[in-house]
Amino acid sequence: MKVWLLLLLLIASSAFAQKYTVLVYHGANPPYSFKENDKVVGIFADIFARLAQLTGHEFEFVATSVARGQRFFDTGQVDIEPGVSWQWRAHQKVPGIYTLSYAKSVEILLANHSNTLEVVSQAYGSLVGRVRGYRYGPFERHFGEDKLIVYDNISEKELLGQLAYGRLDYVLIGKDTAHYYMANNPKYRQFKDAYTIETAQVSMRLQPHLIELKEQLNTALTTMINNNEIDTIYKKYTDYQH
């Protein structure tokens, strides 16, 4: 009887388990996702490894560019986009549905000195590095000849090198990304968070028909949040205060 019961449980578990694709962006997107030995690692990899344990599902990463990734989502070629705010995707062809918020995305002005800014205008006249193509919404009203002078480059990694050599006064960058590079490069640890530009709550974005998966992920994410697992994963990649 016990053998039959075990078989039934295994069959039920197998029928329940599904495979879902997860969108990550190739290139320089640490600490969220990056490659080591041809394997996707980082915050998203750790989170989904735990979600797989809690839900029984399998999650497969699809690495591509931002523009192509959005087309993949619109055409249903990927199931999940992690780490996004609904406001960022509200105008997409397929806005999607969202899990509960599990973390924050913080955009900052990073400086190579200890000064912090009370107001952005204190930095007017400064040369500020930005990744080419990135947009900062209402904050861009501070860009201009007599305001923040913007210099574009291809990646955060390149901009941080220029900040270290004093070629830039500030860099526009995500706080987690900045702290990841500071944790992994001692010569960057004199950098300081000078000003917070924006803070957004982030969630998992799902294809609209994945309502049941949304509820399963909400349950699993709640467990992870309550157990401080999300914070622990983020600190693994961004904590340099040791």
Coordinates of N, CA and C in Angstrom, one line a residue:
M1 N 0.8 -1.2 0.0 CA 0.0 0.0 0.0 C 0.9 1.3 0.0
K2 N 1.9 1.2 0.8 CA 2.8 2.4 0.9 C 3.5 2.6 -0.4
V3 N 3.9 1.5 -1.1 CA 4.6 1.7 -2.4 C 3.7 2.3 -3.4
W4 N 2.4 1.9 -3.4 CA 1.4 2.5 -4.4 C 1.2 4.0 -4.0
L5 N 1.1 4.3 -2.7 CA 1.0 5.7 -2.3 C 2.1 6.6 -2.8
L6 N 3.3 6.0 -2.6 CA 4.5 6.7 -3.0 C 4.5 7.0 -4.5
L7 N 4.1 5.9 -5.3 CA 4.1 6.1 -6.8 C 3.1 7.1 -7.2
L8 N 1.9 7.1 -6.5 CA 0.9 8.1 -6.8 C 1.4 9.5 -6.5
L9 N 2.1 9.7 -5.4 CA 2.7 11.0 -5.1 C 3.7 11.5 -6.1
L10 N 4.6 10.5 -6.6 CA 5.6 10.8 -7.6 C 4.9 11.2 -8.9
I11 N 3.8 10.5 -9.3 CA 3.1 10.8 -10.5 C 2.5 12.2 -10.4
A12 N 1.9 12.5 -9.3 CA 1.2 13.8 -9.1 C 2.3 14.9 -9.1
S13 N 3.4 14.6 -8.5 CA 4.5 15.7 -8.5 C 5.0 15.9 -9.9
S14 N 5.2 14.8 -10.6 CA 5.6 14.9 -12.0 C 4.7 15.7 -12.9
A15 N 3.4 15.4 -12.7 CA 2.3 16.1 -13.5 C 2.3 17.6 -13.1
F16 N 2.5 17.9 -11.9 CA 2.5 19.3 -11.4 C 3.7 20.1 -11.9
A17 N 4.8 19.5 -11.9 CA 6.1 20.2 -12.3 C 6.0 20.7 -13.7
Q18 N 6.4 21.9 -13.9 CA 6.5 22.5 -15.3 C 7.8 23.1 -15.5
K19 N 8.2 23.4 -16.8 CA 9.4 24.1 -17.1 C 9.1 25.4 -17.7
Y20 N 9.7 26.5 -17.1 CA 9.4 27.8 -17.5 C 10.7 28.5 -17.9
T21 N 10.6 29.4 -18.9 CA 11.8 30.2 -19.3 C 11.9 31.5 -18.6
V22 N 13.1 31.9 -18.3 CA 13.3 33.2 -17.6 C 14.3 34.0 -18.4
L23 N 13.8 35.3 -18.6 CA 14.6 36.2 -19.4 C 15.7 36.9 -18.5
V24 N 17.0 36.8 -19.0 CA 18.1 37.5 -18.4 C 18.8 38.2 -19.6
Y25 N 19.5 39.2 -19.2 CA 20.2 40.0 -20.2 C 21.7 39.7 -20.3
H26 N 22.1 39.4 -21.5 CA 23.5 39.0 -21.6 C 24.4 40.3 -21.6
G27 N 25.7 40.0 -21.5 CA 26.6 41.1 -21.3 C 26.8 41.5 -19.9
A28 N 27.1 42.8 -19.6 CA 27.4 43.2 -18.3 C 26.2 43.6 -17.5
N29 N 25.6 42.6 -16.8 CA 24.4 42.9 -16.0 C 24.6 42.3 -14.6
P30 N 25.8 42.3 -14.1 CA 26.0 41.9 -12.7 C 25.5 42.9 -11.7
P31 N 25.0 42.5 -10.5 CA 25.1 41.2 -10.0 C 23.9 40.3 -10.3
Y32 N 23.0 40.8 -11.1 CA 21.7 40.1 -11.3 C 21.9 38.8 -12.1
S33 N 22.7 38.9 -13.2 CA 23.0 37.7 -14.0 C 24.3 38.0 -14.8
F34 N 25.1 37.0 -14.8 CA 26.4 37.0 -15.6 C 26.8 35.6 -15.8
K35 N 27.8 35.4 -16.7 CA 28.3 34.1 -17.0 C 29.6 33.7 -16.3
E36 N 29.6 32.5 -15.8 CA 30.9 31.9 -15.3 C 30.9 30.5 -15.8
N37 N 32.0 30.2 -16.6 CA 32.1 28.9 -17.2 C 30.9 28.5 -18.0
D38 N 30.4 29.5 -18.8 CA 29.2 29.3 -19.6 C 27.9 29.0 -18.9
K39 N 27.9 29.3 -17.6 CA 26.7 29.1 -16.8 C 26.2 30.4 -16.2
V40 N 24.9 30.6 -16.3 CA 24.3 31.9 -15.7 C 24.4 31.8 -14.2
V41 N 25.0 32.8 -13.6 CA 25.1 32.9 -12.1 C 24.6 34.3 -11.7
G42 N 24.6 34.5 -10.4 CA 24.2 35.8 -9.9 C 22.9 35.8 -9.1
I43 N 22.4 36.9 -8.8 CA 21.2 37.0 -7.9 C 20.0 36.3 -8.5
F44 N 19.7 36.4 -9.8 CA 18.6 35.8 -10.4 C 18.8 34.2 -10.3
A45 N 20.0 33.8 -10.6 CA 20.2 32.3 -10.6 C 20.0 31.8 -9.2
D46 N 20.5 32.5 -8.2 CA 20.3 32.0 -6.8 C 18.8 32.0 -6.4
I47 N 18.1 33.1 -6.8 CA 16.7 33.2 -6.4 C 15.9 32.0 -7.1
F48 N 16.1 31.8 -8.4 CA 15.4 30.8 -9.1 C 15.8 29.4 -8.7
A49 N 17.0 29.2 -8.3 CA 17.4 27.9 -7.7 C 16.5 27.5 -6.5
R50 N 16.3 28.5 -5.7 CA 15.5 28.4 -4.5 C 14.0 28.2 -4.8
L51 N 13.5 29.0 -5.8 CA 12.1 28.9 -6.2 C 11.9 27.6 -6.8
A52 N 12.8 27.0 -7.5 CA 12.7 25.6 -8.0 C 12.5 24.6 -6.9
Q53 N 13.2 24.8 -5.8 CA 13.0 23.9 -4.7 C 11.7 24.0 -4.0
L54 N 11.2 25.3 -3.9 CA 9.9 25.5 -3.2 C 8.7 25.2 -4.1
T55 N 8.8 25.3 -5.4 CA 7.6 25.1 -6.3 C 7.6 23.8 -7.0
G56 N 8.8 23.2 -7.1 CA 8.9 21.9 -7.9 C 9.1 22.2 -9.4
H57 N 9.1 23.4 -9.8 CA 9.2 23.7 -11.2 C 10.6 23.8 -11.6
E58 N 10.9 23.7 -12.9 CA 12.2 23.9 -13.5 C 12.2 25.3 -14.2
F59 N 13.3 26.0 -14.0 CA 13.4 27.3 -14.7 C 14.7 27.4 -15.5
E60 N 14.5 27.7 -16.8 CA 15.6 27.8 -17.8 C 15.8 29.2 -18.2
F61 N 17.1 29.6 -18.1 CA 17.4 31.0 -18.5 C 17.6 31.2 -20.0
V62 N 17.0 32.3 -20.5 CA 17.2 32.7 -21.9 C 17.9 34.1 -21.8
A63 N 19.2 34.1 -22.3 CA 20.0 35.3 -22.2 C 20.0 36.0 -23.6
T64 N 19.7 37.2 -23.6 CA 19.6 38.0 -24.8 C 19.7 39.5 -24.5
S65 N 19.7 40.3 -25.5 CA 19.7 41.8 -25.3 C 18.4 42.3 -24.8
V66 N 18.4 43.5 -24.3 CA 17.2 44.1 -23.7 C 16.1 44.2 -24.8
A67 N 16.5 44.8 -25.9 CA 15.5 45.0 -27.0 C 14.9 43.7 -27.5
R68 N 15.8 42.7 -27.7 CA 15.3 41.4 -28.2 C 14.5 40.7 -27.1
G69 N 14.9 40.8 -25.9 CA 14.2 40.2 -24.7 C 12.8 40.7 -24.6
Q70 N 12.6 42.0 -24.9 CA 11.2 42.5 -24.8 C 10.4 42.0 -26.0
R71 N 11.0 41.8 -27.1 CA 10.3 41.2 -28.2 C 9.9 39.8 -27.9
F72 N 10.8 39.1 -27.3 CA 10.6 37.7 -26.9 C 9.4 37.6 -25.9
F73 N 9.3 38.5 -25.0 CA 8.2 38.5 -24.1 C 6.9 38.8 -24.8
D74 N 6.9 39.9 -25.7 CA 5.7 40.3 -26.4 C 5.2 39.1 -27.3
T75 N 6.0 38.3 -27.8 CA 5.6 37.2 -28.7 C 5.5 35.9 -27.9
G76 N 5.6 35.9 -26.6 CA 5.4 34.7 -25.8 C 6.5 33.7 -25.8
Q77 N 7.7 34.1 -26.2 CA 8.8 33.2 -26.3 C 9.6 33.0 -25.0
V78 N 9.3 33.9 -24.0 CA 9.7 33.7 -22.6 C 8.6 33.9 -21.7
D79 N 8.7 33.2 -20.5 CA 7.6 33.2 -19.6 C 7.7 34.2 -18.5
I80 N 8.9 34.5 -18.1 CA 9.2 35.3 -16.9 C 10.3 36.3 -17.1
E81 N 10.1 37.5 -16.7 CA 11.1 38.5 -16.6 C 11.3 39.0 -15.2
P82 N 12.4 38.7 -14.5 CA 12.6 39.0 -13.1 C 13.1 40.4 -12.9
G83 N 12.9 41.0 -11.7 CA 13.6 42.2 -11.3 C 13.1 43.4 -12.0
V84 N 11.8 43.5 -12.3 CA 11.3 44.7 -13.0 C 10.1 45.3 -12.2
S85 N 9.9 46.6 -12.4 CA 8.7 47.3 -11.9 C 7.7 47.4 -13.0
W86 N 6.4 47.4 -12.6 CA 5.4 47.4 -13.6 C 5.4 48.7 -14.3
Q87 N 5.8 49.8 -13.7 CA 5.9 51.1 -14.4 C 6.8 51.0 -15.6
W88 N 7.9 50.2 -15.5 CA 8.9 50.2 -16.6 C 8.3 49.5 -17.8
R89 N 7.3 48.6 -17.7 CA 6.8 47.9 -18.8 C 5.3 48.2 -19.1
A90 N 4.8 49.2 -18.5 CA 3.4 49.5 -18.7 C 3.0 49.8 -20.1
H91 N 3.9 50.2 -21.0 CA 3.6 50.6 -22.4 C 4.0 49.5 -23.4
Q92 N 4.4 48.4 -22.8 CA 4.8 47.3 -23.7 C 3.5 46.7 -24.4
K93 N 3.7 46.0 -25.5 CA 2.6 45.4 -26.2 C 1.9 44.4 -25.3
V94 N 2.7 43.6 -24.5 CA 2.1 42.7 -23.5 C 2.7 43.1 -22.1
P95 N 1.9 43.9 -21.4 CA 2.4 44.4 -20.1 C 2.7 43.3 -19.1
G96 N 1.9 42.2 -19.2 CA 2.2 41.1 -18.3 C 1.4 41.2 -16.9
I97 N 1.6 40.2 -16.1 CA 1.1 40.2 -14.7 C 2.3 40.1 -13.8
Y98 N 2.1 40.5 -12.5 CA 3.2 40.6 -11.6 C 3.0 39.9 -10.3
T99 N 4.1 39.3 -9.8 CA 4.1 38.8 -8.5 C 4.2 39.9 -7.5
L100 N 4.2 39.5 -6.2 CA 4.4 40.5 -5.2 C 5.8 41.1 -5.3
S101 N 6.1 42.2 -4.8 CA 7.4 42.8 -4.8 C 8.3 42.1 -3.8
Y102 N 9.5 41.8 -4.2 CA 10.4 41.1 -3.4 C 11.7 41.8 -3.1
A103 N 12.0 42.9 -3.8 CA 13.2 43.7 -3.6 C 13.0 45.1 -4.1
K104 N 14.1 45.9 -4.0 CA 14.0 47.3 -4.5 C 15.2 47.5 -5.5
S105 N 14.9 48.3 -6.5 CA 15.9 48.8 -7.4 C 16.2 50.3 -7.1
V106 N 17.4 50.6 -6.8 CA 17.8 51.9 -6.4 C 18.8 52.5 -7.4
E107 N 18.5 53.6 -8.1 CA 19.4 54.3 -9.0 C 20.1 55.4 -8.2
I108 N 21.4 55.6 -8.4 CA 22.1 56.6 -7.6 C 23.1 57.3 -8.5
L109 N 23.5 58.5 -8.0 CA 24.7 59.1 -8.4 C 25.9 58.6 -7.6
L110 N 26.9 58.0 -8.2 CA 28.0 57.5 -7.5 C 29.2 58.4 -7.7
A111 N 29.9 58.7 -6.6 CA 31.0 59.7 -6.6 C 32.3 59.0 -6.2
N112 N 33.4 59.7 -6.6 CA 34.7 59.2 -6.2 C 35.3 60.1 -5.1
H113 N 34.4 60.5 -4.2 CA 34.7 61.3 -3.0 C 33.7 61.1 -2.0
S114 N 33.8 61.7 -0.8 CA 32.9 61.4 0.3 C 31.8 62.4 0.4
N115 N 31.7 63.4 -0.5 CA 30.6 64.4 -0.4 C 29.3 63.8 -0.9
T116 N 28.2 64.1 -0.2 CA 26.9 63.7 -0.6 C 26.2 65.0 -1.0
L117 N 25.1 64.8 -1.8 CA 24.3 66.0 -2.3 C 23.0 66.1 -1.6
E118 N 22.7 67.3 -1.1 CA 21.4 67.5 -0.5 C 20.4 67.7 -1.7
V119 N 20.8 68.4 -2.7 CA 19.9 68.6 -3.9 C 20.8 68.4 -5.1
V120 N 20.2 68.0 -6.2 CA 21.0 67.7 -7.4 C 21.7 68.9 -8.0
S121 N 21.1 70.1 -7.8 CA 21.7 71.3 -8.4 C 23.1 71.6 -7.8
Q122 N 23.5 71.0 -6.6 CA 24.8 71.1 -6.1 C 25.9 70.5 -7.0
A123 N 25.4 69.6 -7.9 CA 26.4 68.9 -8.8 C 26.4 69.5 -10.2
Y124 N 25.6 70.6 -10.4 CA 25.5 71.2 -11.7 C 26.9 71.6 -12.2
G125 N 27.2 71.4 -13.4 CA 28.5 71.7 -14.0 C 29.4 70.5 -13.9
S126 N 29.0 69.4 -13.3 CA 29.8 68.2 -13.2 C 29.6 67.3 -14.4
L127 N 30.7 66.5 -14.7 CA 30.6 65.5 -15.8 C 30.1 64.2 -15.2
V128 N 29.0 63.7 -15.7 CA 28.3 62.6 -15.2 C 28.2 61.5 -16.3
G129 N 28.7 60.3 -15.9 CA 28.7 59.2 -16.9 C 27.4 58.4 -16.8
R130 N 27.0 58.0 -18.0 CA 25.8 57.2 -18.2 C 26.0 56.1 -19.2
V131 N 25.4 55.0 -19.0 CA 25.4 53.9 -20.1 C 24.6 54.4 -21.2
R132 N 25.2 54.3 -22.4 CA 24.5 54.8 -23.6 C 23.2 54.1 -23.8
G133 N 22.1 54.8 -24.0 CA 20.8 54.3 -24.3 C 19.9 54.2 -23.0
Y134 N 20.5 54.3 -21.8 CA 19.7 54.2 -20.6 C 19.0 55.5 -20.4
R135 N 17.8 55.4 -19.9 CA 16.9 56.6 -19.7 C 16.6 56.8 -18.2
Y136 N 16.4 58.0 -17.7 CA 16.2 58.2 -16.3 C 15.0 59.1 -16.1
G137 N 14.0 59.1 -17.0 CA 12.7 59.7 -16.8 C 12.8 61.1 -16.4
P138 N 12.0 61.5 -15.3 CA 12.0 62.9 -14.9 C 13.3 63.5 -14.4
F139 N 14.3 62.6 -14.0 CA 15.6 63.1 -13.6 C 16.3 63.7 -14.7
E140 N 16.0 63.4 -16.0 CA 16.7 64.0 -17.1 C 16.5 65.5 -17.3
R141 N 15.6 66.1 -16.5 CA 15.5 67.5 -16.5 C 16.7 68.2 -16.0
H142 N 17.5 67.4 -15.3 CA 18.8 68.0 -14.7 C 19.9 67.9 -15.7
F143 N 19.7 67.3 -16.9 CA 20.8 67.2 -17.9 C 20.8 68.5 -18.8
G144 N 22.0 69.0 -19.1 CA 22.0 70.1 -20.0 C 23.4 70.8 -19.8
E145 N 23.6 71.8 -20.7 CA 24.9 72.5 -20.7 C 25.2 73.2 -19.4
D146 N 24.2 73.8 -18.7 CA 24.4 74.5 -17.5 C 23.9 73.6 -16.3
K147 N 23.7 72.3 -16.5 CA 23.3 71.4 -15.5 C 24.3 70.3 -15.3
L148 N 23.8 69.0 -15.3 CA 24.7 67.9 -15.3 C 25.1 67.6 -16.8
I149 N 26.4 67.6 -17.0 CA 26.9 67.3 -18.3 C 27.1 65.8 -18.5
V150 N 26.3 65.2 -19.4 CA 26.3 63.8 -19.5 C 27.3 63.3 -20.5
Y151 N 28.0 62.2 -20.1 CA 29.0 61.5 -21.0 C 28.5 60.1 -21.1
D152 N 28.3 59.6 -22.3 CA 27.8 58.2 -22.5 C 29.0 57.3 -22.8
N153 N 28.8 56.1 -22.2 CA 29.8 55.0 -22.5 C 29.0 53.7 -22.6
I154 N 29.7 52.6 -23.0 CA 29.0 51.4 -23.3 C 28.5 50.5 -22.2
S155 N 29.1 50.7 -21.0 CA 28.8 49.8 -19.8 C 29.1 50.5 -18.5
E156 N 28.5 50.0 -17.4 CA 28.9 50.4 -16.1 C 30.3 50.2 -15.8
K157 N 30.8 49.0 -16.3 CA 32.2 48.7 -16.0 C 33.2 49.7 -16.5
E158 N 32.9 50.2 -17.7 CA 33.8 51.2 -18.4 C 33.7 52.5 -17.6
L159 N 32.5 52.9 -17.2 CA 32.2 54.1 -16.5 C 32.9 54.1 -15.1
L160 N 32.9 53.0 -14.4 CA 33.5 53.0 -13.1 C 35.1 53.1 -13.2
G161 N 35.6 52.6 -14.3 CA 37.1 52.8 -14.5 C 37.4 54.2 -14.7
Q162 N 36.5 54.9 -15.5 CA 36.8 56.4 -15.7 C 36.6 57.2 -14.4
L163 N 35.6 56.8 -13.6 CA 35.4 57.4 -12.3 C 36.6 57.3 -11.4
A164 N 37.2 56.1 -11.4 CA 38.4 55.8 -10.6 C 39.6 56.6 -11.0
Y165 N 39.7 56.9 -12.3 CA 40.8 57.7 -12.8 C 40.5 59.2 -12.8
G166 N 39.4 59.6 -12.3 CA 39.1 61.0 -12.2 C 38.6 61.7 -13.4
R167 N 38.2 60.9 -14.4 CA 37.8 61.4 -15.7 C 36.3 61.8 -15.7
L168 N 35.6 61.3 -14.7 CA 34.2 61.7 -14.4 C 34.0 62.1 -13.0
D169 N 33.0 63.0 -12.8 CA 32.7 63.4 -11.4 C 31.7 62.5 -10.7
Y170 N 30.8 61.9 -11.5 CA 29.8 61.0 -11.0 C 29.4 60.0 -12.1
V171 N 28.8 58.9 -11.6 CA 28.3 57.9 -12.5 C 26.8 57.7 -12.2
L172 N 25.9 57.6 -13.2 CA 24.6 57.2 -13.0 C 24.5 55.7 -13.0
I173 N 24.1 55.0 -12.0 CA 24.2 53.6 -11.9 C 23.3 53.0 -10.9
G174 N 22.9 51.7 -11.0 CA 22.1 51.0 -10.0 C 23.0 50.8 -8.8
K175 N 22.4 50.9 -7.6 CA 23.1 50.8 -6.4 C 23.7 49.4 -6.2
D176 N 22.9 48.4 -6.6 CA 23.4 47.0 -6.5 C 24.5 46.7 -7.4
T177 N 24.5 47.3 -8.6 CA 25.6 47.1 -9.6 C 26.8 47.8 -9.0
A178 N 26.7 49.0 -8.5 CA 27.9 49.7 -8.0 C 28.5 48.9 -6.9
H179 N 27.7 48.5 -5.9 CA 28.2 47.8 -4.8 C 28.8 46.4 -5.1
Y180 N 28.3 45.8 -6.2 CA 28.9 44.5 -6.7 C 30.3 44.8 -7.1
Y181 N 30.5 45.8 -7.9 CA 31.9 46.1 -8.4 C 32.8 46.6 -7.3
M182 N 32.2 47.3 -6.3 CA 33.0 47.7 -5.1 C 33.4 46.5 -4.3
A183 N 32.5 45.5 -4.2 CA 32.9 44.3 -3.4 C 34.0 43.5 -4.1
N184 N 34.0 43.6 -5.4 CA 35.0 42.8 -6.1 C 36.2 43.5 -6.6
N185 N 36.3 44.8 -6.3 CA 37.5 45.6 -6.7 C 37.8 46.6 -5.6
P186 N 38.8 46.2 -4.8 CA 39.2 47.1 -3.7 C 39.4 48.6 -4.0
K187 N 40.0 48.8 -5.2 CA 40.3 50.2 -5.6 C 39.0 51.1 -5.8
Y188 N 37.9 50.4 -5.9 CA 36.6 51.1 -6.0 C 35.9 51.4 -4.7
R189 N 36.5 50.9 -3.6 CA 35.8 51.0 -2.3 C 35.8 52.4 -1.7
Q190 N 36.5 53.3 -2.3 CA 36.4 54.7 -1.9 C 35.2 55.4 -2.5
F191 N 34.6 54.8 -3.5 CA 33.4 55.4 -4.1 C 32.3 55.5 -3.0
K192 N 31.4 56.6 -3.2 CA 30.4 56.8 -2.2 C 29.0 57.1 -3.0
D193 N 27.9 56.6 -2.4 CA 26.6 56.9 -2.9 C 26.3 58.4 -2.6
A194 N 26.3 59.2 -3.6 CA 26.2 60.6 -3.4 C 24.8 61.1 -3.4
Y195 N 23.9 60.5 -4.1 CA 22.5 60.9 -4.2 C 21.6 59.8 -4.8
T196 N 20.5 59.7 -4.2 CA 19.5 58.7 -4.6 C 18.6 59.3 -5.7
I197 N 18.6 58.7 -6.9 CA 17.8 59.3 -8.0 C 16.4 58.7 -7.9
E198 N 16.2 57.4 -7.7 CA 14.9 56.8 -7.8 C 15.0 55.4 -7.1
T199 N 13.9 55.1 -6.4 CA 13.7 53.8 -5.8 C 12.4 53.2 -6.3
A200 N 12.5 51.9 -6.8 CA 11.4 51.3 -7.3 C 11.3 49.9 -6.7
Q201 N 10.1 49.4 -6.4 CA 9.8 48.1 -6.0 C 9.8 47.1 -7.2
V202 N 10.5 46.0 -7.1 CA 10.6 45.1 -8.3 C 9.9 43.8 -8.0
S203 N 9.4 43.2 -9.1 CA 8.7 41.9 -9.0 C 9.1 41.0 -10.1
M204 N 8.4 39.9 -10.2 CA 8.6 39.0 -11.4 C 7.4 39.3 -12.4
R205 N 7.8 39.6 -13.6 CA 6.8 39.8 -14.6 C 6.5 38.5 -15.4
L206 N 5.2 38.2 -15.5 CA 4.8 36.9 -16.1 C 3.9 37.1 -17.3
Q207 N 3.9 36.1 -18.2 CA 2.9 36.1 -19.2 C 1.5 36.1 -18.6
P208 N 0.5 36.8 -19.2 CA -0.8 37.0 -18.6 C -1.5 35.7 -18.3
H209 N -1.3 34.7 -19.0 CA -2.0 33.4 -18.7 C -1.5 32.6 -17.5
L210 N -0.3 33.0 -17.0 CA 0.3 32.2 -15.9 C -0.2 32.7 -14.6
I211 N -1.5 32.7 -14.4 CA -2.1 33.1 -13.1 C -1.7 32.1 -12.0
E212 N -1.8 30.9 -12.3 CA -1.5 29.9 -11.2 C -0.1 29.9 -10.8
L213 N 0.8 30.1 -11.8 CA 2.3 30.2 -11.5 C 2.5 31.5 -10.6
K214 N 1.8 32.5 -10.9 CA 2.0 33.8 -10.1 C 1.7 33.5 -8.7
E215 N 0.6 32.8 -8.4 CA 0.2 32.5 -7.0 C 1.3 31.6 -6.3
Q216 N 1.8 30.6 -7.1 CA 2.8 29.7 -6.6 C 4.1 30.5 -6.2
L217 N 4.5 31.4 -7.1 CA 5.7 32.2 -6.9 C 5.5 33.1 -5.7
N218 N 4.2 33.7 -5.6 CA 4.0 34.6 -4.5 C 4.2 33.8 -3.1
T219 N 3.7 32.6 -3.1 CA 3.8 31.8 -1.9 C 5.3 31.5 -1.6
A220 N 6.0 31.2 -2.6 CA 7.4 30.9 -2.4 C 8.2 32.1 -2.1
L221 N 8.0 33.2 -2.7 CA 8.7 34.5 -2.4 C 8.4 35.0 -1.0
T222 N 7.1 34.8 -0.6 CA 6.8 35.1 0.8 C 7.6 34.3 1.8
T223 N 7.8 33.1 1.5 CA 8.6 32.2 2.4 C 10.1 32.7 2.4
M224 N 10.6 33.1 1.2 CA 12.0 33.5 1.1 C 12.1 34.9 1.8
I225 N 11.2 35.8 1.7 CA 11.2 37.1 2.3 C 11.2 36.9 3.9
N226 N 10.3 36.1 4.3 CA 10.1 35.9 5.8 C 11.3 35.3 6.4
N227 N 12.1 34.5 5.6 CA 13.3 33.8 6.1 C 14.5 34.6 5.8
N228 N 14.4 35.9 5.3 CA 15.5 36.7 5.0 C 16.4 36.1 3.9
E229 N 15.9 35.2 3.1 CA 16.7 34.6 2.1 C 17.0 35.5 0.9
I230 N 16.0 36.4 0.6 CA 16.3 37.4 -0.5 C 17.4 38.3 -0.1
D231 N 17.3 38.9 1.1 CA 18.4 39.8 1.6 C 19.7 39.1 1.6
T232 N 19.8 37.9 2.0 CA 21.0 37.1 2.1 C 21.6 36.9 0.7
I233 N 20.8 36.6 -0.3 CA 21.2 36.5 -1.7 C 21.8 37.8 -2.2
Y234 N 21.1 38.9 -2.0 CA 21.6 40.2 -2.5 C 22.9 40.5 -1.8
K235 N 23.0 40.3 -0.5 CA 24.3 40.7 0.2 C 25.4 39.8 -0.2
K236 N 25.2 38.6 -0.7 CA 26.2 37.7 -1.2 C 27.0 38.4 -2.3
Y237 N 26.3 39.2 -3.1 CA 27.0 39.8 -4.3 C 27.3 41.3 -4.1
T238 N 26.7 41.9 -3.1 CA 26.9 43.4 -3.0 C 27.5 43.9 -1.7
D239 N 27.7 43.0 -0.7 CA 28.2 43.4 0.6 C 29.7 43.5 0.6
Y240 N 30.2 44.7 0.7 CA 31.7 44.9 0.8 C 32.1 45.5 2.1
Q241 N 31.2 45.6 3.1 CA 31.6 46.1 4.4 C 32.1 44.9 5.3
H242 N 33.2 44.4 4.9 CA 33.8 43.3 5.7 C 35.3 43.3 5.5

